[in-house]
Coordinates of C-alpha atoms in Angstrom, one line a residue:
X1 CA 5.9 14.9 -28.1
X2 CA 5.8 18.6 -27.4
X3 CA 7.1 19.5 -30.9
X4 CA 4.1 17.8 -32.6
X5 CA 1.6 20.0 -30.7
X6 CA 0.2 22.9 -32.8
X7 CA 1.6 21.2 -35.9
X8 CA -0.9 20.3 -38.6
X9 CA -0.3 16.9 -40.2
X10 CA -1.5 16.0 -43.6
X11 CA -3.1 12.6 -43.3
X12 CA -2.2 11.5 -46.8
X13 CA 1.5 12.4 -46.6
X14 CA 2.1 10.7 -43.2
X15 CA 0.1 7.6 -43.8
X16 CA 1.0 6.8 -47.4
X17 CA 4.1 5.5 -49.0
X18 CA 5.4 5.7 -52.6
X19 CA 3.7 2.4 -53.6
X20 CA 0.6 2.7 -51.3
X21 CA -2.2 5.2 -51.0
X22 CA -4.6 3.0 -48.9
X23 CA -5.1 1.5 -45.4
X24 CA -6.6 -1.9 -44.8
X25 CA -9.4 -3.5 -42.8
X26 CA -9.2 -6.8 -41.1
X27 CA -11.1 -8.5 -43.9
X28 CA -8.4 -7.4 -46.4
X29 CA -10.5 -4.5 -47.9
X30 CA -8.5 -1.5 -48.9
X31 CA -9.6 2.0 -47.9
X32 CA -8.2 5.1 -49.7
X33 CA -6.4 7.4 -47.3
X34 CA -8.1 10.4 -49.0
X35 CA -11.4 9.1 -47.6
X36 CA -10.2 10.3 -44.1
X37 CA -10.5 13.9 -45.1
X38 CA -12.7 15.8 -42.7
X39 CA -12.6 13.0 -40.1
X40 CA -11.0 13.0 -36.6
X41 CA -8.3 10.4 -36.3
X42 CA -6.9 8.2 -33.5
X43 CA -3.4 6.7 -34.2
X44 CA -3.4 3.5 -32.0
X45 CA 0.1 2.2 -31.3
X46 CA -0.3 -1.3 -29.9
X47 CA 0.9 -5.0 -30.1
X48 CA -0.6 -8.4 -29.3
X49 CA 2.3 -9.4 -27.0
X50 CA 1.6 -6.3 -24.8
X51 CA -0.6 -7.2 -21.8
X52 CA -1.7 -3.5 -21.1
X53 CA -2.6 -3.3 -24.9
X54 CA -4.7 -6.5 -24.6
X55 CA -6.6 -4.9 -21.7
X56 CA -7.1 -1.5 -23.3
X57 CA -8.1 -2.6 -26.8
X58 CA -11.6 -3.9 -25.8
X59 CA -12.3 -0.5 -24.2
X60 CA -11.3 1.3 -27.3
X61 CA -13.4 -1.0 -29.5
X62 CA -16.4 -0.2 -27.3
X63 CA -15.8 3.6 -27.7
X64 CA -15.2 3.2 -31.5
X65 CA -18.4 1.3 -32.0
X66 CA -20.4 3.9 -30.0
X67 CA -18.9 6.8 -32.1
X68 CA -19.0 5.0 -35.5
X69 CA -22.6 6.1 -36.3
X70 CA -21.4 9.8 -36.3
X71 CA -19.3 9.0 -39.3
X72 CA -16.6 11.5 -38.5
X73 CA -14.2 9.4 -36.4
X74 CA -11.7 6.8 -37.4
X75 CA -8.8 4.8 -35.8
X76 CA -5.6 3.7 -37.5
X77 CA -3.7 0.8 -35.9
X78 CA 0.1 1.0 -36.0
X79 CA 1.4 -2.4 -35.0
X80 CA 4.5 -3.3 -32.9
X81 CA 4.0 -7.0 -33.4
X82 CA 6.9 -9.2 -34.3
X83 CA 5.5 -11.0 -37.3
X84 CA 2.6 -10.8 -39.7
X85 CA 0.7 -13.7 -38.2
X86 CA 0.6 -12.1 -34.8
X87 CA -0.5 -8.8 -36.4
X88 CA -3.3 -10.5 -38.4
X89 CA -4.6 -12.4 -35.3
X90 CA -4.6 -9.2 -33.2
X91 CA -6.0 -7.0 -36.0
X92 CA -8.9 -9.4 -36.4
X93 CA -10.4 -8.1 -33.2
X94 CA -10.3 -4.5 -34.3
X95 CA -13.2 -2.8 -36.3
X96 CA -11.0 0.0 -37.6
X97 CA -8.2 0.5 -40.1
X98 CA -4.5 -0.3 -40.1
X99 CA -1.2 0.5 -41.9
X100 CA -0.3 -2.8 -43.5
X101 CA 2.2 -4.8 -41.5
X102 CA 4.5 -5.1 -44.5
X103 CA 5.0 -1.3 -44.5
X104 CA 7.4 -1.2 -41.5
X105 CA 9.0 2.0 -42.8
X106 CA 5.7 4.0 -42.4
X107 CA 5.1 2.4 -39.0
X108 CA 8.6 3.3 -37.8
X109 CA 8.3 6.8 -39.2
X110 CA 5.0 7.4 -37.3
X111 CA 6.6 6.0 -34.1
X112 CA 9.3 8.7 -34.5
X113 CA 6.9 11.4 -35.5
X114 CA 4.8 11.0 -32.5
X115 CA 7.7 10.0 -30.1
X116 CA 6.1 6.7 -29.1
X117 CA 8.1 5.4 -26.1
X118 CA 5.5 3.1 -24.7
X119 CA 2.4 1.2 -25.7
X120 CA -0.6 1.3 -25.6
X121 CA -0.4 4.8 -27.0
X122 CA -3.3 6.7 -28.6
X123 CA -2.7 10.0 -30.4
X124 CA -5.9 11.9 -31.3
X125 CA -6.0 14.5 -34.1
X126 CA -8.8 16.7 -35.2
X127 CA -10.1 16.9 -38.8
X128 CA -7.4 19.5 -39.7
X129 CA -4.7 17.1 -38.7
X130 CA -3.8 19.0 -35.5
X131 CA -3.0 16.9 -32.4
X132 CA -5.7 17.5 -29.8
X133 CA -4.6 14.8 -27.2
X134 CA -1.3 12.9 -26.7
X135 CA -2.8 10.9 -23.8
X136 CA -5.7 9.3 -25.6
X137 CA -5.4 6.1 -23.6
X138 CA -6.0 7.9 -20.3
X139 CA -8.9 9.9 -21.8
X140 CA -10.6 6.8 -23.2
X141 CA -10.1 4.9 -19.9
X142 CA -11.5 7.7 -17.8
X143 CA -14.3 9.1 -20.0
X144 CA -15.0 6.6 -22.8
X145 CA -17.1 7.9 -25.7
X146 CA -18.2 10.9 -23.5
X147 CA -14.7 12.3 -24.0
X148 CA -15.3 12.8 -27.8
X149 CA -14.0 14.9 -29.5
X150 CA -11.2 14.4 -27.0
X151 CA -10.0 18.0 -26.9
X152 CA -8.6 19.6 -23.8
X153 CA -11.7 21.8 -23.7
X154 CA -13.9 18.7 -23.7
X155 CA -11.9 17.0 -21.0
X156 CA -12.1 20.2 -18.8
X157 CA -15.8 20.4 -19.5
X158 CA -16.2 16.8 -18.2
X159 CA -14.0 17.5 -15.1
X160 CA -16.1 20.6 -14.4
X161 CA -19.3 18.6 -14.8
X162 CA -17.9 15.9 -12.3
X163 CA -17.1 18.6 -9.8
X164 CA -20.5 20.1 -10.2
X165 CA -22.1 16.7 -9.8
X166 CA -20.2 16.1 -6.6
X167 CA -21.3 19.4 -5.2
X168 CA -24.9 18.8 -6.0
X169 CA -24.8 15.0 -5.5
X170 CA -27.9 13.1 -4.8
X171 CA -28.5 9.4 -4.5
X172 CA -30.2 9.5 -7.9
X173 CA -27.3 11.3 -9.5
X174 CA -25.0 8.5 -8.2
X175 CA -27.1 5.5 -9.0
X176 CA -29.6 6.3 -11.8
X177 CA -28.5 5.9 -15.4
X178 CA -30.2 6.8 -18.7
X179 CA -31.5 3.2 -19.0
X180 CA -32.2 2.3 -15.4
X181 CA -33.7 4.0 -12.3
X182 CA -33.9 0.9 -10.1
X183 CA -31.9 -1.7 -8.2
X184 CA -32.6 -5.4 -8.0
X185 CA -33.0 -8.0 -5.3
X186 CA -32.5 -11.7 -5.1
X187 CA -36.0 -12.5 -6.1
X188 CA -35.7 -10.4 -9.3
X189 CA -37.8 -7.5 -7.8
X190 CA -36.9 -4.0 -9.1
X191 CA -36.9 -1.4 -6.4
X192 CA -37.0 2.3 -7.6
X193 CA -34.0 4.2 -6.4
X194 CA -36.4 6.9 -5.2
X195 CA -37.4 4.5 -2.4
X196 CA -33.8 4.6 -1.0
X197 CA -33.8 8.4 -0.7
X198 CA -33.6 9.7 2.8
X199 CA -31.8 6.6 4.0
X200 CA -28.2 6.1 4.9
X201 CA -26.9 4.0 2.0
X202 CA -23.8 1.9 1.7
X203 CA -22.4 1.3 -1.8
X204 CA -20.6 -2.0 -1.5
X205 CA -17.9 -2.6 -4.1
X206 CA -16.9 -6.2 -4.1
X207 CA -15.4 -9.1 -6.2
X208 CA -17.2 -12.2 -5.1
X209 CA -14.2 -14.5 -5.5
X210 CA -11.7 -12.3 -3.6
X211 CA -11.2 -13.6 -0.1
X212 CA -11.1 -10.3 1.8
X213 CA -14.5 -9.4 0.2
X214 CA -15.9 -12.8 1.2
X215 CA -14.8 -12.2 4.8
X216 CA -16.1 -8.7 5.0
X217 CA -19.4 -9.7 3.4
X218 CA -20.1 -11.9 6.4
X219 CA -19.3 -9.0 8.8
X220 CA -21.5 -6.6 6.9
X221 CA -24.4 -9.1 6.9
X222 CA -24.2 -9.2 10.7
X223 CA -24.1 -5.4 11.0
X224 CA -26.9 -5.0 8.5
X225 CA -29.1 -7.5 10.4
X226 CA -28.6 -5.8 13.7
X227 CA -29.3 -2.3 12.2
X228 CA -32.5 -3.6 10.6
X229 CA -33.5 -5.2 13.9
X230 CA -32.9 -1.9 15.6
X231 CA -35.2 -0.1 13.1
X232 CA -32.4 1.9 11.6
X233 CA -33.0 3.6 8.2
X234 CA -30.0 1.8 6.5
X235 CA -29.6 0.1 3.1
X236 CA -26.8 -1.5 1.2
X237 CA -26.5 -1.5 -2.6
X238 CA -24.1 -4.1 -4.0
X239 CA -21.8 -2.8 -6.8
X240 CA -20.7 -6.1 -8.5
X241 CA -17.3 -6.0 -10.2
X242 CA -17.4 -9.6 -11.4
X243 CA -17.9 -10.9 -14.9
X244 CA -19.5 -14.3 -14.3
X245 CA -23.3 -14.3 -14.4
X246 CA -23.7 -17.6 -12.6
X247 CA -21.5 -16.6 -9.6
X248 CA -23.3 -13.2 -9.4
X249 CA -26.7 -14.8 -9.3
X250 CA -25.6 -17.3 -6.6
X251 CA -24.1 -14.5 -4.5
X252 CA -27.2 -12.2 -5.0
X253 CA -29.5 -15.0 -3.6
X254 CA -27.5 -15.0 -0.4
X255 CA -27.5 -11.2 0.1
X256 CA -30.1 -9.5 2.3
X257 CA -29.7 -6.2 0.4
X258 CA -30.2 -4.9 -3.2
X259 CA -27.8 -4.7 -6.1
X260 CA -27.0 -3.0 -9.4
X261 CA -27.3 -5.4 -12.3
X262 CA -24.1 -7.3 -13.3
X263 CA -22.0 -5.4 -15.9
X264 CA -24.2 -2.3 -15.5
X265 CA -22.2 0.6 -16.9
X266 CA -22.8 2.6 -13.8
X267 CA -20.5 0.2 -11.9
X268 CA -17.4 1.3 -13.9
X269 CA -18.4 4.9 -13.6
X270 CA -18.7 4.7 -9.8
X271 CA -15.2 3.2 -9.6
X272 CA -13.9 6.4 -11.2
X273 CA -16.3 8.7 -9.4
X274 CA -15.3 7.5 -5.9
X275 CA -11.6 6.9 -7.0
X276 CA -11.8 3.3 -5.8
X277 CA -8.3 2.1 -4.7
X278 CA -9.0 -1.0 -2.7
X279 CA -11.4 -3.9 -2.2
X280 CA -13.6 -4.4 -0.4
X281 CA -14.9 -0.8 -0.2
X282 CA -18.1 0.4 1.4
X283 CA -18.9 4.0 0.5
X284 CA -21.5 5.7 2.8
X285 CA -24.1 8.1 1.3
X286 CA -26.0 10.1 3.9
X287 CA -29.7 10.7 4.1
X288 CA -29.1 14.0 2.2
X289 CA -27.5 12.2 -0.7
X290 CA -24.0 13.5 0.0
X291 CA -21.0 11.2 0.6
X292 CA -20.4 10.7 4.3
X293 CA -17.3 8.4 4.0
X294 CA -15.4 6.9 1.1
X295 CA -14.7 3.6 2.9
X296 CA -15.9 2.3 6.3
X297 CA -14.7 -1.3 5.9
X298 CA -12.0 -0.9 8.5
X299 CA -14.3 0.9 10.9
X300 CA -16.9 -1.9 10.6
X301 CA -14.1 -4.5 11.1
X302 CA -12.9 -2.7 14.3
X303 CA -16.2 -1.5 15.8
X304 CA -19.1 -3.4 14.1
X305 CA -22.5 -1.8 14.6
X306 CA -21.0 0.9 16.8
X307 CA -19.6 2.6 13.7
X308 CA -23.1 3.5 12.6
X309 CA -24.2 6.1 11.4
X310 CA -20.7 6.7 10.0
X311 CA -20.8 10.4 10.6
X312 CA -17.7 12.5 11.3
X313 CA -19.0 12.9 14.9
X314 CA -19.3 9.2 15.3
X315 CA -15.7 8.6 14.0
X316 CA -14.5 11.3 16.4
X317 CA -16.1 9.4 19.3
X318 CA -14.6 6.1 18.1
X319 CA -11.1 7.7 17.8
X320 CA -11.3 8.9 21.4
X321 CA -12.4 5.5 22.6
X322 CA -9.6 3.9 20.6
X323 CA -7.0 6.2 22.3
X324 CA -8.4 5.4 25.7
X325 CA -8.4 1.7 24.9
X326 CA -4.8 1.8 23.7
X327 CA -3.7 3.6 26.8
X328 CA -5.3 1.0 29.0
X329 CA -4.1 -2.0 26.8
X330 CA -2.6 -4.9 28.6
X331 CA -1.3 -8.2 27.3
X332 CA -4.3 -10.0 28.8
X333 CA -6.7 -7.6 27.2
X334 CA -6.0 -9.0 23.7
X335 CA -4.3 -12.3 24.3
X336 CA -6.8 -13.7 26.7
X337 CA -10.4 -14.6 25.5
X338 CA -12.6 -16.5 28.0
X339 CA -10.9 -19.7 29.0
X340 CA -8.3 -19.2 26.2
X341 CA -5.7 -17.8 28.6
X342 CA -2.6 -19.7 27.4
X343 CA -0.1 -20.2 24.6
X344 CA 1.7 -23.4 23.8
X345 CA 5.2 -24.7 23.5
X346 CA 6.4 -27.2 20.9
X347 CA 4.8 -30.5 22.1
X348 CA 1.6 -28.8 23.3
X349 CA 2.5 -27.8 26.8
X350 CA 0.3 -24.9 27.9
X351 CA 1.9 -21.7 29.2
X352 CA -0.3 -19.2 30.9
X353 CA -0.4 -15.7 29.3
X354 CA 0.2 -14.3 32.8
X355 CA 3.8 -15.7 32.6
X356 CA 4.5 -13.3 29.7
X357 CA 3.7 -10.2 31.7
X358 CA 6.6 -7.7 32.0
X359 CA 8.3 -9.0 28.8
X360 CA 8.6 -7.6 25.4
X361 CA 6.4 -9.9 23.3
X362 CA 6.6 -10.2 19.5
X363 CA 3.4 -11.4 17.8
X364 CA 4.6 -13.3 14.7
X365 CA 1.9 -13.6 12.1
X366 CA 3.2 -16.2 9.6
X367 CA 2.6 -19.4 7.7
X368 CA 4.6 -22.3 6.3
X369 CA 3.1 -21.9 2.8
X370 CA 4.4 -18.3 2.6
X371 CA 7.9 -18.0 1.0
X372 CA 8.6 -14.5 2.5
X373 CA 7.7 -16.0 5.9
X374 CA 10.2 -18.9 5.5
X375 CA 12.8 -16.5 4.3
X376 CA 12.3 -14.2 7.3
X377 CA 12.2 -17.0 9.9
X378 CA 16.0 -17.6 10.2
X379 CA 16.6 -13.9 10.7
X380 CA 14.1 -13.7 13.5
X381 CA 15.5 -16.9 15.1
X382 CA 19.0 -15.4 15.0
X383 CA 17.8 -12.1 16.6
X384 CA 15.8 -14.1 19.2
X385 CA 18.7 -16.1 20.4
X386 CA 21.0 -13.1 20.6
X387 CA 18.5 -11.1 22.7
X388 CA 17.7 -14.1 24.9
X389 CA 21.5 -14.6 25.4
X390 CA 21.7 -11.1 26.8
X391 CA 18.6 -11.4 29.0
X392 CA 16.6 -14.6 28.9
X393 CA 13.6 -13.1 30.6
X394 CA 13.4 -10.0 28.4
X395 CA 11.7 -11.3 25.3
X396 CA 9.2 -13.8 24.0
X397 CA 7.7 -14.5 20.6
X398 CA 4.3 -15.9 19.9
X399 CA 3.6 -17.5 16.5
X400 CA 0.2 -16.8 15.2
X401 CA -0.4 -19.2 12.3
X402 CA -2.2 -18.7 9.0
X403 CA -1.5 -22.3 7.9
X404 CA -4.2 -24.3 6.2
X405 CA -4.0 -27.5 8.3
X406 CA -2.6 -28.9 11.5
X407 CA 0.2 -30.8 9.8
X408 CA 1.6 -27.7 8.1
X409 CA 1.4 -25.8 11.4
X410 CA 3.2 -28.5 13.3
X411 CA 6.0 -28.8 10.8
X412 CA 6.6 -25.0 10.7
X413 CA 6.3 -24.6 14.5
X414 CA 8.9 -27.3 15.1
X415 CA 11.5 -25.0 13.5
X416 CA 10.7 -22.3 16.0
X417 CA 12.3 -21.9 19.5
X418 CA 9.3 -19.9 20.9
X419 CA 5.6 -20.1 21.7
X420 CA 2.4 -20.1 19.7
X421 CA -1.3 -19.9 19.7
X422 CA -2.8 -23.4 19.0
X423 CA -3.7 -24.0 15.4
X424 CA -7.2 -22.9 14.6
X425 CA -7.4 -20.8 17.8
X426 CA -10.3 -18.2 17.5
X427 CA -8.0 -15.5 19.0
X428 CA -6.1 -15.5 15.7
X429 CA -8.9 -13.6 13.8
X430 CA -9.3 -11.2 16.7
X431 CA -5.6 -10.4 16.7
X432 CA -5.4 -10.1 12.9
X433 CA -8.2 -7.6 13.0
X434 CA -6.9 -5.6 16.0
X435 CA -3.4 -5.3 14.5
X436 CA -4.6 -4.8 10.9
X437 CA -2.8 -7.8 9.5
X438 CA -3.2 -7.5 5.7
X439 CA -0.1 -9.4 4.8
X440 CA 2.4 -11.8 6.3
X441 CA 5.0 -12.1 7.7
X442 CA 4.1 -9.4 10.2
X443 CA 5.8 -8.8 13.5
X444 CA 4.1 -6.7 16.1
X445 CA 6.1 -5.6 19.2
X446 CA 4.3 -5.4 22.5
X447 CA 6.2 -3.6 25.3
X448 CA 6.6 -4.8 29.0
X449 CA 3.6 -2.6 29.9
X450 CA 1.4 -4.5 27.5
X451 CA 1.0 -1.5 25.1
X452 CA 1.9 -1.7 21.4
X453 CA 5.4 -0.5 20.6
X454 CA 5.4 -0.9 16.8
X455 CA 3.7 -2.8 14.0
X456 CA 6.9 -2.6 12.0
X457 CA 9.1 -4.9 14.0
X458 CA 9.7 -7.2 10.9
X459 CA 11.4 -4.3 9.1
X460 CA 13.4 -3.5 12.2
X461 CA 14.7 -7.1 12.6
X462 CA 15.5 -7.2 8.9
X463 CA 17.5 -4.0 9.1
X464 CA 19.1 -4.1 12.6
X465 CA 18.7 -7.7 13.8
X466 CA 19.0 -8.1 17.6
X467 CA 20.2 -4.5 17.9
X468 CA 16.6 -3.3 17.3
X469 CA 15.6 -4.6 20.7
X470 CA 13.4 -3.3 22.4
X471 CA 12.0 -1.9 19.2
X472 CA 11.2 1.5 20.6
X473 CA 11.5 4.8 18.7
X474 CA 14.2 5.9 21.1
X475 CA 16.3 2.7 20.3
X476 CA 16.0 3.2 16.5
X477 CA 17.1 6.8 16.9
X478 CA 20.2 5.6 18.7
X479 CA 21.0 3.2 16.0
X480 CA 20.5 5.8 13.3
X481 CA 22.7 8.3 15.1
X482 CA 25.4 5.7 15.3
X483 CA 25.2 5.0 11.6
X484 CA 25.4 8.7 10.9
X485 CA 28.6 8.8 12.9
X486 CA 30.1 6.0 10.9
X487 CA 29.7 7.9 7.6
X488 CA 31.4 11.1 8.9
X489 CA 34.4 11.9 6.8
X490 CA 33.2 10.0 3.7
X491 CA 33.0 12.1 0.5
X492 CA 29.5 13.2 -0.4
X493 CA 30.0 12.5 -4.1
X494 CA 32.3 10.2 -6.1
X495 CA 32.7 9.2 -9.7
X496 CA 33.6 5.6 -10.4
X497 CA 34.6 3.8 -13.6
X498 CA 31.8 1.2 -13.0
X499 CA 29.1 3.9 -13.7
X500 CA 28.8 6.8 -16.0
X501 CA 27.1 9.2 -13.6
X502 CA 28.2 10.8 -10.4
X503 CA 27.3 8.8 -7.3
X504 CA 25.8 10.4 -4.2
X505 CA 26.3 9.2 -0.6
X506 CA 22.8 8.1 0.4
X507 CA 20.9 6.3 3.1
X508 CA 19.7 3.1 1.6
X509 CA 17.9 0.6 3.8
X510 CA 18.6 -2.6 1.9
X511 CA 20.1 -2.9 -1.6
X512 CA 22.3 -5.0 -3.8
X513 CA 25.7 -3.6 -4.7
X514 CA 26.1 -3.3 -8.5
X515 CA 29.8 -3.7 -8.0
X516 CA 30.1 -6.9 -6.1
X517 CA 26.5 -8.2 -6.2
X518 CA 26.4 -8.5 -2.4
X519 CA 23.6 -7.2 -0.2
X520 CA 24.2 -3.8 1.4
X521 CA 22.5 -1.8 4.1
X522 CA 22.4 1.7 5.5
X523 CA 24.8 3.6 3.3
X524 CA 25.5 3.4 -0.4
X525 CA 26.9 5.6 -3.2
X526 CA 23.8 5.9 -5.3
X527 CA 22.6 7.1 -8.7
X528 CA 18.9 7.7 -8.5
X529 CA 18.4 8.0 -12.3
X530 CA 19.8 4.5 -12.9
X531 CA 18.9 2.9 -9.5
X532 CA 22.7 2.1 -9.2
X533 CA 24.3 1.3 -5.9
X534 CA 27.8 0.7 -4.7
X535 CA 28.9 -0.3 -1.2
X536 CA 31.0 2.4 0.4
X537 CA 33.8 -0.2 0.4
X538 CA 33.4 -0.8 -3.3
X539 CA 33.2 2.9 -4.1
X540 CA 36.0 4.1 -1.9
X541 CA 38.2 1.0 -1.4
X542 CA 39.4 0.6 -5.0
X543 CA 41.3 3.8 -5.6
X544 CA 42.1 3.0 -9.2
X545 CA 38.4 3.1 -10.1
X546 CA 37.6 6.4 -8.5
X547 CA 37.2 9.4 -10.8
X548 CA 37.4 7.1 -13.8
X549 CA 35.2 7.2 -16.8
X550 CA 33.1 4.6 -18.5
X551 CA 31.8 4.6 -22.1
X552 CA 28.0 5.0 -22.0
X553 CA 26.3 1.8 -22.8
X554 CA 23.4 1.8 -25.2
X555 CA 20.2 0.0 -24.3
X556 CA 19.4 -3.2 -26.1
X557 CA 16.6 -3.2 -28.7
X558 CA 13.3 -4.4 -27.2
X559 CA 10.7 -3.5 -24.7
X560 CA 10.1 -3.6 -20.9
X561 CA 6.6 -4.2 -19.6
X562 CA 5.8 -3.0 -16.0
X563 CA 2.1 -4.0 -16.0
X564 CA 0.6 -0.7 -17.0
X565 CA 2.7 0.2 -20.0
X566 CA 5.2 -1.5 -22.3
X567 CA 8.2 0.8 -22.8
X568 CA 11.0 0.8 -25.3
X569 CA 14.3 -0.2 -23.5

């Protein structure tokens, strides 16, 4: 849209048509285009079928309603809906103006004028008709009504203000709003934020119904209780990200700490301020009001109360302890807990952990209900049998189940030729935490010494099968060197009549050949722009196709939605 910048647009000429000099409201009222003179405008390109649009429209409505009393800002909706009924239903939720759905020519012309390739799209113009922002969606999402009048100068001013606020951050500047200087507790008591100053404060971002948050909340309660018993000057402020009042109140009653009110605007601002990227998150504010750490969830999971007071010095100590612990790790140190010193065979026979000493042990975190786990299992079984055929004593696998009941565990385990922890064994949670299992299937390789070799054994089995054994870095380098040797003498670039662009010889871990539709690994002739792959055999084996040409295909009419934006195909 670079060619529209610094161009002044006449509102009447771009919004009107030969038989129309008005825009419409959702109640059918007509508003003369000339009434927009002297106003700042937002052209909102959107559609009811677009999920990202449905999520953004309420945010824009909130900003519009906040700015409306000024009287100098208006929004015009340009619909990409597929029929008038959809347009009317969607427009009914909007408090601003629209180009009538029947005027498809004007809507199409404005699409072209502002180079709209994806929706939602918000172009913002000043009162002279000059484009001041092409990325209005991003500005509204980040700054809301504070971004008004949405110029680059205003955005820079807000960024500078944010940086200044971070440099001079205090607990009050983080938590106090224009309408609230307190936090609340389960009994409804309002505690002034000033009473939290001078303490180490954890800001706990949480969605009540999200299981990882539920699990961590229990861990945090234990740490909080111990710190209070020890007389530490520590407090937690719950930052609720839920929508349901009833669930929030029920959760608040179970919490020993304080909270921001549900749907408080500060919650959304803090998400942006701390650049929240995962849940749960526990941000630590030091006694001086400055941010000590942006997320100590993992540290608390690994070290519990020992992570306190969450200072850089403390984390330095913990890192050194972790290195020493890793160096001293043995199979028994993490696979034996009290009298739980065994694994089981199919049928329930107990095998002492001591019998696994000196072997490479793969810890297989999996579950019957998990489709990727079921898909990976045959590959792991094949690799297991091949390795055992070479040296029966060299390898063992231990299945660590995330199944929901004994019956599911039993059915899944009967498909496996190796060992397992018993269903419901308490060591499972300890191992999941130690090896940071955030998704399954996961395969952790433990070497004969008892030390961890890699957390990425699943990928290695998927790529190299039994050849990956014993999963060390040295072995993977050997495999890669061999594959490099295979490709010697192949041309670096080819053209092929199945694709319009030049194809580059590239390392590709796993792909599907666009020539034969079969899975490929390691090497491909690849077009990055089109994500197009050919097997080397497909690219080089059919000599008649090499150096050919293909007439460029035009994309079909329509849209592709990737979750954040819907883009014209």
